[in-house]
Amino acid sequence: MSVKPAMMGQIGAARATHHEVEVLGHTTHYWTYPARGKSKGTLVLLHGYRGAHDGLEPIIGGLEDFDCIAPDLPGYGITEPLDKKHNLATYSEWLGEFLMALKLPVKPAVLGHSFATLVMSHHTSKNDDMGDLIMLNPVAKPGLKGPRRYTSLLTEGIFWAASKLPERGARYIMDHWLLIQVTSSVMCKTRDKELRKWVHGQHHKTLKDYANATVMFECYQASISHSVEEFASAIENRTLMIAGAEDDITSEKQQREVAPLLANSTLAVLPGVGHLTHYETTEEVCILIRDFLSEAKS
């Protein structure tokens, strides 16, 4: 029997234990989700732009045979922003320090969604502290070259203007119900009314879960200015790329162009879904992840 993503999220959340660690002079909050029974390995999960750790709990709920670790990235959820510009170089530095602070006995597999695939790519192109990589909806090419490039430019302009306002005014714009609803409606591709309602509810909660307008604008600039393609030639890790055939950020054509540039990658394209594979096709994503990670041990 199929388990709905909302229920999978509840299953994941039930395993969560909160922790804190100092990284780059600030507190990073993260949650561990111990495997039920014998663990098949450790998976670190990184959320995307305007997200927080709990957005990946549906995936965690479907991977009960793995030890999972999910942080709130700096400036998101309840993790403090840093004293540096929130760009890829900063997040890459944070990721390396965070992995070191975990003191894991072996290199973990690392999963990232959307913006986090840029952070992973930047970091692993210069470091050797991660195992297998799983990229959900990778930003394979810059957003300004994606299917909705003009929307990206318009959004950048709105966020830039908002970042110049006092925080209250900035939040009024960026957290406005209509803006979030339109964003969610564009990304959500399912025709299941119950699932759409749940996805919208997730976004109205999570898309407001950031520290301040400066973090939002700096991260958005990074998200549309860089791509996995930029770092692909230096990525040697086994990599699973999971894309949605209807993704508005990076098209299927662009994903297929970039995947061969990675030395050891596998691309899976899921039909009927866009940028929200972790919400709309949770079970399929979990099956792909489990099969991919199992291959490494066979």
Coordinates of C-alpha atoms in Angstrom, one line a residue:
M1 CA 0.0 0.0 0.0
S2 CA 1.3 3.4 -0.9
V3 CA 2.1 5.8 2.0
K4 CA 1.3 9.4 1.4
P5 CA 4.1 12.0 1.7
A6 CA 2.5 13.7 4.7
M7 CA 2.4 10.4 6.6
M8 CA 6.0 9.7 5.6
G9 CA 7.0 13.1 7.0
Q10 CA 5.3 12.2 10.3
I11 CA 7.2 8.8 10.3
G12 CA 10.5 10.6 9.8
A13 CA 9.8 13.3 12.4
A14 CA 9.0 10.6 15.0
R15 CA 12.7 9.5 14.9
A16 CA 14.2 13.0 15.3
T17 CA 16.5 14.1 18.1
H18 CA 17.7 17.7 18.2
H19 CA 21.4 18.6 18.6
E20 CA 23.6 21.7 18.5
V21 CA 27.2 22.2 17.4
E22 CA 29.3 25.3 16.9
V23 CA 30.4 25.8 13.2
L24 CA 32.3 28.9 12.0
G25 CA 31.6 30.6 15.4
H26 CA 27.8 30.2 15.3
T27 CA 25.4 27.5 16.4
T28 CA 24.2 25.0 13.8
H29 CA 21.1 23.1 14.7
Y30 CA 20.7 19.6 13.4
W31 CA 18.6 16.5 13.9
T32 CA 19.6 12.8 13.9
Y33 CA 17.2 10.1 12.8
P34 CA 18.6 6.7 13.9
A35 CA 17.8 3.7 11.7
R36 CA 15.1 1.3 12.9
G37 CA 17.1 -2.0 13.2
K38 CA 20.4 -2.5 11.5
S39 CA 21.6 0.6 9.7
K40 CA 22.7 0.4 6.1
G41 CA 24.8 3.5 6.4
T42 CA 24.7 7.2 7.2
L43 CA 23.0 9.9 5.0
V44 CA 23.4 13.6 5.6
L45 CA 20.5 15.6 4.1
L46 CA 20.7 19.3 3.1
H47 CA 17.6 21.3 2.3
G48 CA 17.3 23.8 -0.4
Y49 CA 16.7 27.6 -0.7
R50 CA 14.1 29.0 1.7
G51 CA 13.8 25.5 3.2
A52 CA 14.6 23.9 6.6
H53 CA 15.5 20.4 7.7
D54 CA 11.9 19.3 8.2
G55 CA 11.2 19.7 4.5
L56 CA 13.2 16.5 3.9
E57 CA 11.5 14.5 6.6
P58 CA 9.2 12.7 4.1
I59 CA 12.4 11.3 2.5
I60 CA 13.8 10.4 5.9
G61 CA 10.5 8.7 6.8
G62 CA 11.0 6.4 3.7
L63 CA 14.6 5.6 4.6
E64 CA 14.1 4.0 8.0
D65 CA 17.0 1.6 7.4
F66 CA 19.5 4.4 7.3
D67 CA 20.9 6.7 10.0
C68 CA 20.0 10.2 8.8
I69 CA 21.3 13.6 9.8
A70 CA 19.6 16.8 8.7
P71 CA 20.8 20.3 9.7
D72 CA 19.2 23.7 9.2
L73 CA 21.7 25.6 7.0
P74 CA 23.0 28.9 8.3
G75 CA 20.3 31.5 8.1
Y76 CA 17.5 29.0 7.8
G77 CA 15.2 27.3 10.3
I78 CA 16.7 27.9 13.7
T79 CA 20.3 28.0 12.7
E80 CA 22.0 31.4 13.1
P81 CA 23.2 33.3 10.0
L82 CA 27.0 33.7 9.7
D83 CA 29.1 36.8 9.8
K84 CA 30.0 36.4 6.1
K85 CA 28.2 36.8 2.8
H86 CA 25.9 33.8 2.3
N87 CA 27.3 32.6 -1.0
L88 CA 28.5 29.2 -2.2
A89 CA 32.0 29.6 -0.8
T90 CA 30.7 30.3 2.6
Y91 CA 28.2 27.4 2.6
S92 CA 30.9 25.1 1.2
E93 CA 33.2 26.1 4.1
W94 CA 30.3 25.6 6.6
L95 CA 29.6 22.2 5.1
G96 CA 33.2 21.0 5.5
E97 CA 33.3 22.2 9.1
F98 CA 29.9 20.7 9.9
L99 CA 30.9 17.3 8.6
M100 CA 34.1 17.4 10.6
A101 CA 32.2 18.3 13.7
L102 CA 30.0 15.3 13.3
K103 CA 33.0 13.1 13.8
L104 CA 31.6 10.2 11.7
P105 CA 33.8 7.1 11.4
V106 CA 33.4 7.0 7.6
K107 CA 32.6 9.5 4.9
P108 CA 28.8 9.9 4.8
A109 CA 26.6 9.8 1.7
V110 CA 25.2 13.3 1.2
L111 CA 21.9 14.3 -0.3
G112 CA 20.9 17.8 -1.3
H113 CA 17.9 19.4 -2.8
S114 CA 18.0 22.2 -5.3
F115 CA 20.3 25.0 -3.9
A116 CA 22.0 22.4 -1.7
T117 CA 23.2 20.6 -4.9
L118 CA 25.2 23.7 -5.7
V119 CA 26.7 23.7 -2.2
M120 CA 27.6 20.0 -2.5
S121 CA 29.1 20.5 -5.9
H122 CA 31.2 23.4 -4.9
H123 CA 32.5 21.6 -1.8
T124 CA 33.2 18.2 -3.3
S125 CA 35.0 19.8 -6.2
K126 CA 37.7 21.0 -3.7
N127 CA 37.4 18.5 -0.9
D128 CA 37.4 14.7 -0.3
D129 CA 35.2 14.4 2.8
M130 CA 31.9 13.0 1.3
G131 CA 31.0 9.6 0.0
D132 CA 28.2 9.1 -2.5
L133 CA 26.2 12.1 -3.6
I134 CA 22.5 12.3 -4.2
M135 CA 21.2 15.4 -6.0
L136 CA 17.4 16.0 -5.9
N137 CA 16.4 18.4 -8.6
P138 CA 19.9 19.6 -9.2
V139 CA 20.5 23.1 -10.5
A140 CA 22.3 21.6 -13.4
K141 CA 22.6 25.0 -15.3
P142 CA 22.2 28.5 -14.0
G143 CA 18.6 29.6 -13.2
L144 CA 19.1 32.5 -15.6
K145 CA 19.4 30.0 -18.4
G146 CA 16.5 27.8 -17.2
P147 CA 12.9 27.5 -18.5
R148 CA 11.7 30.4 -16.4
R149 CA 14.7 32.7 -16.8
Y150 CA 12.6 35.9 -16.9
T151 CA 10.7 34.8 -13.8
S152 CA 14.1 34.4 -12.1
L153 CA 15.1 37.9 -13.1
L154 CA 11.9 39.3 -11.9
T155 CA 12.2 37.5 -8.6
E156 CA 15.7 38.7 -8.1
G157 CA 14.5 42.3 -8.6
I158 CA 11.7 41.8 -6.1
F159 CA 14.1 40.3 -3.5
W160 CA 16.7 43.0 -4.2
A161 CA 14.2 45.8 -3.6
A162 CA 12.9 44.0 -0.4
S163 CA 16.4 43.7 0.9
K164 CA 16.8 47.5 0.9
L165 CA 13.7 47.9 3.1
P166 CA 13.5 47.7 6.9
E167 CA 13.1 44.0 7.9
R168 CA 9.4 44.4 8.6
G169 CA 8.8 45.8 5.1
A170 CA 11.0 43.2 3.5
R171 CA 9.2 40.3 5.2
Y172 CA 5.8 41.8 4.3
I173 CA 6.8 41.4 0.6
M174 CA 8.8 38.1 0.7
D175 CA 6.4 36.4 3.1
H176 CA 3.2 37.7 1.4
W177 CA 0.6 35.0 1.2
L178 CA 0.0 35.6 -2.5
L179 CA 3.7 35.5 -3.5
I180 CA 4.1 32.2 -1.6
Q181 CA 0.9 30.7 -3.1
V182 CA 1.9 31.6 -6.6
T183 CA 5.4 30.2 -6.1
S184 CA 4.0 27.0 -4.7
S185 CA 1.3 26.7 -7.4
V186 CA 3.9 27.1 -10.2
M187 CA 6.2 24.4 -8.7
C188 CA 3.6 21.9 -7.7
K189 CA 2.6 19.7 -10.7
T190 CA 0.4 17.0 -9.1
R191 CA -3.3 16.9 -9.9
D192 CA -4.0 15.2 -6.6
K193 CA -6.0 17.9 -4.7
E194 CA -5.2 16.5 -1.3
L195 CA -1.4 16.4 -2.1
R196 CA -1.5 19.9 -3.6
K197 CA -3.2 21.3 -0.4
W198 CA -0.5 19.6 1.7
V199 CA 2.4 20.9 -0.4
H200 CA 1.0 24.5 -0.3
G201 CA 0.7 24.2 3.5
Q202 CA 4.3 23.1 3.7
H203 CA 5.4 26.1 1.7
H204 CA 3.4 28.6 3.6
K205 CA 5.2 27.4 6.7
T206 CA 8.7 26.7 5.4
L207 CA 9.2 29.5 3.0
K208 CA 9.0 32.0 5.9
D209 CA 11.7 30.0 7.9
Y210 CA 14.7 32.3 7.3
A211 CA 16.8 34.7 9.4
N212 CA 16.5 37.9 7.4
A213 CA 16.1 39.5 4.0
T214 CA 19.9 39.8 3.5
V215 CA 20.3 36.0 3.8
M216 CA 17.4 35.5 1.4
F217 CA 18.8 37.9 -1.3
E218 CA 22.4 36.7 -1.0
C219 CA 21.3 33.0 -1.4
Y220 CA 19.0 33.8 -4.2
Q221 CA 21.8 35.5 -6.1
A222 CA 24.0 32.4 -5.6
S223 CA 21.2 30.1 -6.6
I224 CA 20.7 31.7 -10.0
S225 CA 24.3 32.5 -10.8
H226 CA 25.9 29.1 -10.3
S227 CA 25.3 25.6 -11.5
V228 CA 26.3 21.9 -11.0
E229 CA 27.8 22.2 -14.5
E230 CA 30.3 24.7 -13.3
F231 CA 31.9 22.1 -11.0
A232 CA 31.0 18.9 -12.8
S233 CA 34.5 18.1 -14.2
A234 CA 36.0 18.1 -10.7
I235 CA 33.3 15.8 -9.2
E236 CA 34.5 12.2 -9.0
N237 CA 32.1 10.8 -6.4
R238 CA 29.4 8.3 -7.4
T239 CA 26.4 10.6 -8.0
L240 CA 22.7 10.0 -8.4
M241 CA 20.9 12.9 -10.0
I242 CA 17.1 12.7 -9.6
A243 CA 15.2 15.2 -11.8
G244 CA 11.6 16.0 -12.5
A245 CA 10.6 16.0 -16.2
E246 CA 8.6 19.2 -15.6
D247 CA 11.1 21.1 -13.5
D248 CA 10.8 24.9 -14.1
I249 CA 14.3 25.6 -12.7
T250 CA 16.3 23.2 -14.8
S251 CA 14.8 21.5 -17.8
E252 CA 15.1 17.7 -18.5
K253 CA 17.2 18.6 -21.6
Q254 CA 19.6 20.6 -19.5
Q255 CA 19.9 17.7 -16.9
R256 CA 20.7 15.3 -19.6
E257 CA 23.4 17.6 -21.0
V258 CA 25.1 18.0 -17.7
A259 CA 24.9 14.5 -16.2
P260 CA 27.6 13.0 -18.6
L261 CA 30.0 15.8 -17.4
L262 CA 30.3 14.1 -14.0
A263 CA 32.7 11.2 -14.0
N264 CA 30.5 8.7 -12.3
S265 CA 26.8 9.8 -12.4
T266 CA 23.4 8.2 -12.9
L267 CA 20.4 10.3 -14.0
A268 CA 16.9 9.4 -13.1
V269 CA 14.1 11.5 -14.6
L270 CA 10.7 11.2 -12.9
P271 CA 7.7 12.0 -15.2
G272 CA 4.8 14.2 -14.1
V273 CA 6.7 16.1 -11.5
G274 CA 8.8 19.3 -11.4
H275 CA 11.0 20.8 -8.7
L276 CA 9.3 19.0 -5.8
T277 CA 10.3 15.4 -6.2
H278 CA 10.8 15.1 -2.4
Y279 CA 7.1 16.1 -1.8
E280 CA 5.2 14.7 -4.8
T281 CA 7.1 11.5 -5.6
T282 CA 8.5 10.7 -2.2
E283 CA 8.3 6.9 -2.5
E284 CA 9.9 6.8 -5.9
V285 CA 12.7 9.0 -4.7
C286 CA 13.3 6.7 -1.7
I287 CA 13.4 3.6 -3.9
L288 CA 16.0 5.3 -6.2
I289 CA 18.1 6.3 -3.2
R290 CA 18.0 2.9 -1.5
D291 CA 18.9 1.1 -4.8
F292 CA 21.7 3.5 -5.5
L293 CA 23.3 3.3 -2.1
S294 CA 22.9 -0.5 -2.1
E295 CA 24.8 -0.8 -5.3
A296 CA 27.9 0.6 -3.5
K297 CA 27.9 -2.3 -1.1
S298 CA 27.2 -5.1 -3.6

